[in-house]
Amino acid sequence: MNRICALAVAFAALFSASGSSAQSSEEGVDRLYIFDCGVGHAADESRWTVGSNIGKPIDIPVNCYLLHHAQDYFLWDTGISDFVASMPNGWQAGNSATGLHWTRPKTLSSQLAAIHVAPSDIRYIGISHTHPDHIGNAEMFPRTTILIQRAEYDYYFGPNNPGIQIPPGDSTPTFSRNHPVVLIDEDMDVFGDGSVEIISTPGHTPGHESLLVHLPKTGWVILSGDAVHLQANWDNDRIPYFGTMPTEQKVETLLSMQRLRNLMSFYHAQLWINHDKAQSDKMKKSPDYYD
């Protein structure tokens, strides 16, 4: 299915469920929790801003999102490995000039426990993409089905994956090939009621995906993953030109950003940018929640 047809199908399916009369009391999402899933520090923001703010340090929050749906719990991304919380000086991934220094003020496991949710209570995990700040705790949930794009799965376990960095001393697998998965081609209506829709947004990685969520009071929200990193990048149609990114990948990233703009316009949705510190600092964190 081409991208235009897929978008039309997603619009039609979600529109039919978006009105208040379309969801019964036994359907839909009634709570969305935001977890602190790590903080990255980099010496040079221009790694993400392409020629702007050269040499300016940047702090990058990592959020994970737990949705309480009438049918079950759904976790979006798993953050940096909880193991980092046990490292007194954090984790320097790469060199200090171009890499990221990760810290983990709170563990994912402790934040789940604080709201009385066990890993086994979570039915699905949606993974935006397979970078270490998004899949670091996937194996905390060994029996929970991961919803991932087929292209991302093939990339991660394929021969051309450059490999993923792991905190030294962390013996827990990041993402096991034996983990139960559902492989997605394009989009997926997770619970069949239009309230949680996985949206294909490739570019940052071959099978990157974002999430469209409907909440009764908050309305429609798009969780960006890394389809966009910073508000300034979003405002200026700017994407990070990582060193190995070919031209077609840059174009695909821009097309995915435009798709998110179209969804925002259609649903009057908010865009929650995972790594934007100014936005993240203003948002309610668990145990508080959005409804």
Short mmCIF file of C-alpha atoms in Angstrom, two decimals:
data_model
loop_
_atom_site.label_atom_id
_atom_site.label_comp_id
_atom_site.label_asym_id
_atom_site.label_seq_id
_atom_site.Cartn_x
_atom_site.Cartn_y
_atom_site.Cartn_z
CA MET A 1 0.00 0.00 0.00
CA ASN A 2 1.51 3.37 -0.95
CA ARG A 3 1.87 6.16 1.62
CA ILE A 4 -1.06 8.24 0.33
CA CYS A 5 -3.45 5.27 0.39
CA ALA A 6 -2.23 4.22 3.82
CA LEU A 7 -2.80 7.72 5.15
CA ALA A 8 -6.31 7.80 3.73
CA VAL A 9 -7.13 4.45 5.32
CA ALA A 10 -5.78 5.61 8.68
CA PHE A 11 -7.78 8.85 8.48
CA ALA A 12 -10.99 7.00 7.65
CA ALA A 13 -10.57 4.38 10.37
CA LEU A 14 -9.66 6.84 13.08
CA PHE A 15 -12.27 9.40 12.11
CA SER A 16 -15.00 6.80 12.52
CA ALA A 17 -13.91 6.28 16.14
CA SER A 18 -13.02 9.83 17.10
CA GLY A 19 -16.42 11.09 18.18
CA SER A 20 -17.59 10.65 21.75
CA SER A 21 -20.43 8.41 20.60
CA ALA A 22 -17.99 6.04 18.88
CA GLN A 23 -16.40 4.80 22.10
CA SER A 24 -18.34 3.08 24.83
CA SER A 25 -17.30 3.08 28.48
CA GLU A 26 -15.49 -0.20 27.76
CA GLU A 27 -13.32 1.25 25.04
CA GLY A 28 -10.56 3.78 24.71
CA VAL A 29 -7.69 5.19 26.74
CA ASP A 30 -8.55 6.89 30.02
CA ARG A 31 -5.06 7.56 31.42
CA LEU A 32 -1.65 8.36 29.98
CA TYR A 33 1.36 8.41 32.34
CA ILE A 34 4.69 9.99 31.41
CA PHE A 35 7.77 8.33 32.95
CA ASP A 36 11.25 9.77 33.29
CA CYS A 37 13.24 7.26 31.24
CA GLY A 38 16.66 8.89 31.34
CA VAL A 39 18.55 12.08 30.53
CA GLY A 40 21.27 12.50 27.94
CA HIS A 41 23.86 15.27 27.90
CA ALA A 42 25.82 16.22 24.78
CA ALA A 43 28.56 18.79 24.34
CA ASP A 44 27.37 19.99 20.93
CA GLU A 45 23.73 20.56 20.04
CA SER A 46 24.56 20.97 16.33
CA ARG A 47 24.67 17.18 16.03
CA TRP A 48 20.87 17.54 15.85
CA THR A 49 20.46 21.11 14.59
CA VAL A 50 22.66 21.07 11.47
CA GLY A 51 24.86 24.15 11.70
CA SER A 52 22.89 25.93 14.44
CA ASN A 53 24.02 26.23 18.06
CA ILE A 54 27.48 24.84 17.30
CA GLY A 55 29.30 23.98 20.50
CA LYS A 56 26.27 24.65 22.70
CA PRO A 57 25.69 21.92 25.32
CA ILE A 58 22.29 20.27 25.35
CA ASP A 59 20.33 18.09 27.77
CA ILE A 60 18.00 15.56 26.16
CA PRO A 61 15.15 14.06 28.17
CA VAL A 62 13.87 10.60 27.40
CA ASN A 63 10.22 9.89 28.14
CA CYS A 64 8.29 6.63 28.18
CA TYR A 65 4.49 6.59 28.11
CA LEU A 66 2.12 4.15 29.76
CA LEU A 67 -1.44 4.07 28.44
CA HIS A 68 -4.25 2.56 30.45
CA HIS A 69 -6.80 1.24 27.99
CA ALA A 70 -10.11 -0.42 28.83
CA GLN A 71 -8.69 -3.67 27.47
CA ASP A 72 -5.11 -3.55 28.84
CA TYR A 73 -1.97 -1.52 29.48
CA PHE A 74 0.19 -0.34 26.58
CA LEU A 75 3.77 0.96 27.05
CA TRP A 76 5.34 3.22 24.45
CA ASP A 77 9.15 2.92 24.45
CA THR A 78 11.23 1.67 27.39
CA GLY A 79 14.02 4.25 27.73
CA ILE A 80 17.66 3.91 28.67
CA SER A 81 18.49 0.71 30.54
CA ASP A 82 17.59 0.84 34.24
CA PHE A 83 21.12 -0.46 34.83
CA VAL A 84 22.41 3.08 34.23
CA ALA A 85 20.76 4.15 37.50
CA SER A 86 23.27 1.93 39.33
CA MET A 87 26.28 3.57 37.65
CA PRO A 88 27.64 6.28 40.00
CA ASN A 89 28.92 8.43 37.13
CA GLY A 90 26.30 7.52 34.56
CA TRP A 91 27.16 6.08 31.16
CA GLN A 92 29.32 7.84 28.58
CA ALA A 93 28.19 6.37 25.25
CA GLY A 94 30.82 7.31 22.69
CA ASN A 95 33.48 9.93 23.27
CA SER A 96 32.82 13.07 25.30
CA ALA A 97 32.99 15.36 22.24
CA THR A 98 30.43 13.66 20.00
CA GLY A 99 28.71 11.06 22.18
CA LEU A 100 26.04 11.22 24.87
CA HIS A 101 26.42 10.97 28.62
CA TRP A 102 23.37 9.16 30.02
CA THR A 103 22.00 9.24 33.54
CA ARG A 104 18.92 7.57 34.96
CA PRO A 105 17.47 9.52 37.95
CA LYS A 106 14.55 7.08 38.25
CA THR A 107 14.20 3.54 37.07
CA LEU A 108 11.31 2.44 34.91
CA SER A 109 10.64 -0.43 37.29
CA SER A 110 10.27 1.90 40.30
CA GLN A 111 7.91 4.22 38.45
CA LEU A 112 5.71 1.31 37.42
CA ALA A 113 5.69 0.02 40.99
CA ALA A 114 4.69 3.46 42.27
CA ILE A 115 1.41 3.21 40.36
CA HIS A 116 0.98 -0.49 41.22
CA VAL A 117 1.62 -1.82 37.71
CA ALA A 118 3.69 -4.97 37.31
CA PRO A 119 5.61 -5.72 34.09
CA SER A 120 3.27 -8.68 33.56
CA ASP A 121 0.26 -6.32 33.58
CA ILE A 122 1.38 -4.76 30.29
CA ARG A 123 -0.09 -6.40 27.22
CA TYR A 124 1.76 -4.52 24.48
CA ILE A 125 4.92 -2.48 24.08
CA GLY A 126 5.22 -0.17 21.11
CA ILE A 127 8.81 0.61 20.08
CA SER A 128 9.35 3.81 18.11
CA HIS A 129 12.75 2.50 16.97
CA THR A 130 15.68 0.40 18.11
CA HIS A 131 18.09 2.96 19.53
CA PRO A 132 19.33 2.37 23.11
CA ASP A 133 17.30 5.19 24.66
CA HIS A 134 14.10 3.58 23.37
CA ILE A 135 14.63 -0.19 23.80
CA GLY A 136 16.92 -0.26 26.85
CA ASN A 137 14.42 -2.11 29.05
CA ALA A 138 12.59 -4.25 26.51
CA GLU A 139 13.65 -7.47 28.26
CA MET A 140 12.16 -6.30 31.57
CA PHE A 141 8.96 -7.51 29.88
CA PRO A 142 9.96 -10.90 28.41
CA ARG A 143 6.37 -12.07 27.80
CA THR A 144 4.90 -8.77 26.63
CA THR A 145 4.31 -8.58 22.89
CA ILE A 146 6.34 -5.87 21.15
CA LEU A 147 4.66 -4.06 18.25
CA ILE A 148 7.35 -3.05 15.79
CA GLN A 149 7.61 -2.27 12.10
CA ARG A 150 8.83 -5.20 10.04
CA ALA A 151 11.43 -2.92 8.42
CA GLU A 152 12.80 -1.96 11.87
CA TYR A 153 12.91 -5.56 13.06
CA ASP A 154 14.74 -6.65 9.93
CA TYR A 155 17.14 -3.72 10.32
CA TYR A 156 17.89 -4.50 13.96
CA PHE A 157 18.50 -8.21 13.43
CA GLY A 158 19.92 -7.87 9.93
CA PRO A 159 23.55 -7.88 8.77
CA ASN A 160 23.71 -4.13 8.09
CA ASN A 161 22.80 -2.97 11.60
CA PRO A 162 25.88 -1.16 12.95
CA GLY A 163 25.12 -2.55 16.41
CA ILE A 164 23.69 -1.00 19.54
CA GLN A 165 25.65 0.41 22.44
CA ILE A 166 25.13 -1.27 25.81
CA PRO A 167 26.15 0.12 29.21
CA PRO A 168 29.30 -1.65 30.43
CA GLY A 169 28.42 -4.33 32.94
CA ASP A 170 24.78 -4.58 31.86
CA SER A 171 24.16 -8.28 31.30
CA THR A 172 20.46 -7.97 30.37
CA PRO A 173 19.84 -8.35 26.62
CA THR A 174 18.57 -5.17 25.03
CA PHE A 175 16.12 -6.88 22.66
CA SER A 176 16.08 -10.63 22.24
CA ARG A 177 15.23 -12.32 18.98
CA ASN A 178 13.10 -14.70 21.07
CA HIS A 179 10.92 -11.87 22.36
CA PRO A 180 7.27 -12.17 21.20
CA VAL A 181 6.56 -9.61 18.51
CA VAL A 182 3.93 -8.50 16.05
CA LEU A 183 5.54 -7.19 12.87
CA ILE A 184 3.70 -4.23 11.37
CA ASP A 185 3.61 -3.06 7.75
CA GLU A 186 2.64 0.66 7.73
CA ASP A 187 -0.01 1.43 10.43
CA MET A 188 -1.85 -0.49 13.15
CA ASP A 189 -5.02 0.19 15.15
CA VAL A 190 -3.77 -1.44 18.35
CA PHE A 191 -7.06 -2.09 20.19
CA GLY A 192 -9.46 -1.92 17.24
CA ASP A 193 -11.34 1.13 18.52
CA GLY A 194 -9.25 3.93 16.96
CA SER A 195 -7.90 5.19 20.28
CA VAL A 196 -4.29 4.01 19.83
CA GLU A 197 -2.86 4.05 16.33
CA ILE A 198 0.71 3.20 15.40
CA ILE A 199 1.77 5.44 12.53
CA SER A 200 4.61 4.55 10.17
CA THR A 201 7.13 7.42 10.10
CA PRO A 202 10.35 6.01 8.60
CA GLY A 203 13.50 8.04 8.07
CA HIS A 204 15.34 8.37 11.36
CA THR A 205 15.58 4.58 11.13
CA PRO A 206 14.17 2.32 8.39
CA GLY A 207 11.12 1.32 10.43
CA HIS A 208 10.60 4.24 12.75
CA GLU A 209 7.03 4.66 14.02
CA SER A 210 5.08 7.27 15.99
CA LEU A 211 1.89 6.98 18.04
CA LEU A 212 -1.49 8.70 17.74
CA VAL A 213 -3.55 8.55 20.94
CA HIS A 214 -7.01 9.81 21.86
CA LEU A 215 -7.77 10.82 25.46
CA PRO A 216 -11.28 11.85 26.60
CA LYS A 217 -10.27 15.23 28.08
CA THR A 218 -6.84 15.95 26.58
CA GLY A 219 -7.94 15.05 23.05
CA TRP A 220 -5.62 13.76 20.34
CA VAL A 221 -1.89 13.50 21.03
CA ILE A 222 0.96 12.40 18.77
CA LEU A 223 4.02 10.87 20.45
CA SER A 224 6.85 11.69 18.08
CA GLY A 225 9.48 9.09 18.90
CA ASP A 226 12.49 10.50 17.04
CA ALA A 227 10.60 11.54 13.91
CA VAL A 228 11.42 14.98 15.27
CA HIS A 229 13.91 15.68 18.06
CA LEU A 230 13.46 19.32 19.02
CA GLN A 231 10.76 21.99 18.74
CA ALA A 232 13.14 24.27 16.82
CA ASN A 233 13.75 21.50 14.28
CA TRP A 234 10.01 21.04 13.90
CA ASP A 235 9.43 24.78 13.45
CA ASN A 236 12.15 25.02 10.79
CA ASP A 237 11.67 21.70 8.94
CA ARG A 238 15.15 20.78 10.06
CA ILE A 239 16.41 17.24 10.49
CA PRO A 240 19.66 15.93 11.97
CA TYR A 241 22.05 14.96 9.21
CA PHE A 242 23.82 12.09 10.91
CA GLY A 243 27.05 11.16 9.21
CA THR A 244 25.84 7.93 7.62
CA MET A 245 22.40 9.20 6.57
CA PRO A 246 21.94 8.83 2.77
CA THR A 247 19.90 11.33 0.78
CA GLU A 248 16.88 9.05 0.47
CA GLN A 249 16.74 8.71 4.25
CA LYS A 250 16.75 12.49 4.67
CA VAL A 251 13.87 12.78 2.20
CA GLU A 252 11.96 10.01 3.96
CA THR A 253 12.40 11.81 7.30
CA LEU A 254 10.96 15.03 5.86
CA LEU A 255 8.02 13.12 4.35
CA SER A 256 7.30 11.56 7.74
CA MET A 257 7.35 15.00 9.38
CA GLN A 258 4.83 16.17 6.81
CA ARG A 259 2.66 13.18 7.56
CA LEU A 260 2.63 14.17 11.23
CA ARG A 261 1.65 17.71 10.23
CA ASN A 262 -1.26 16.32 8.23
CA LEU A 263 -2.41 14.20 11.17
CA MET A 264 -2.13 17.17 13.53
CA SER A 265 -4.25 19.28 11.20
CA PHE A 266 -6.88 16.59 10.71
CA TYR A 267 -7.25 15.67 14.38
CA HIS A 268 -6.29 19.02 15.95
CA ALA A 269 -3.67 16.95 17.74
CA GLN A 270 -0.88 18.05 20.03
CA LEU A 271 2.67 16.98 19.17
CA TRP A 272 4.64 15.70 22.15
CA ILE A 273 8.31 15.80 21.18
CA ASN A 274 10.15 13.16 23.17
CA HIS A 275 13.55 14.87 23.42
CA ASP A 276 12.56 18.54 23.72
CA LYS A 277 13.54 19.60 27.25
CA ALA A 278 11.53 22.84 27.38
CA GLN A 279 8.34 20.97 26.50
CA SER A 280 9.09 17.97 28.69
CA ASP A 281 9.77 20.12 31.75
CA LYS A 282 6.24 21.54 31.56
CA MET A 283 4.49 18.19 31.34
CA LYS A 284 2.89 16.20 34.16
CA LYS A 285 4.94 13.19 35.18
CA SER A 286 3.81 9.96 36.81
CA PRO A 287 2.14 9.31 39.23
CA ASP A 288 0.11 12.20 37.82
CA TYR A 289 -1.44 11.48 34.43
CA TYR A 290 -3.35 12.88 31.47
CA ASP A 291 -6.96 11.82 30.94
#
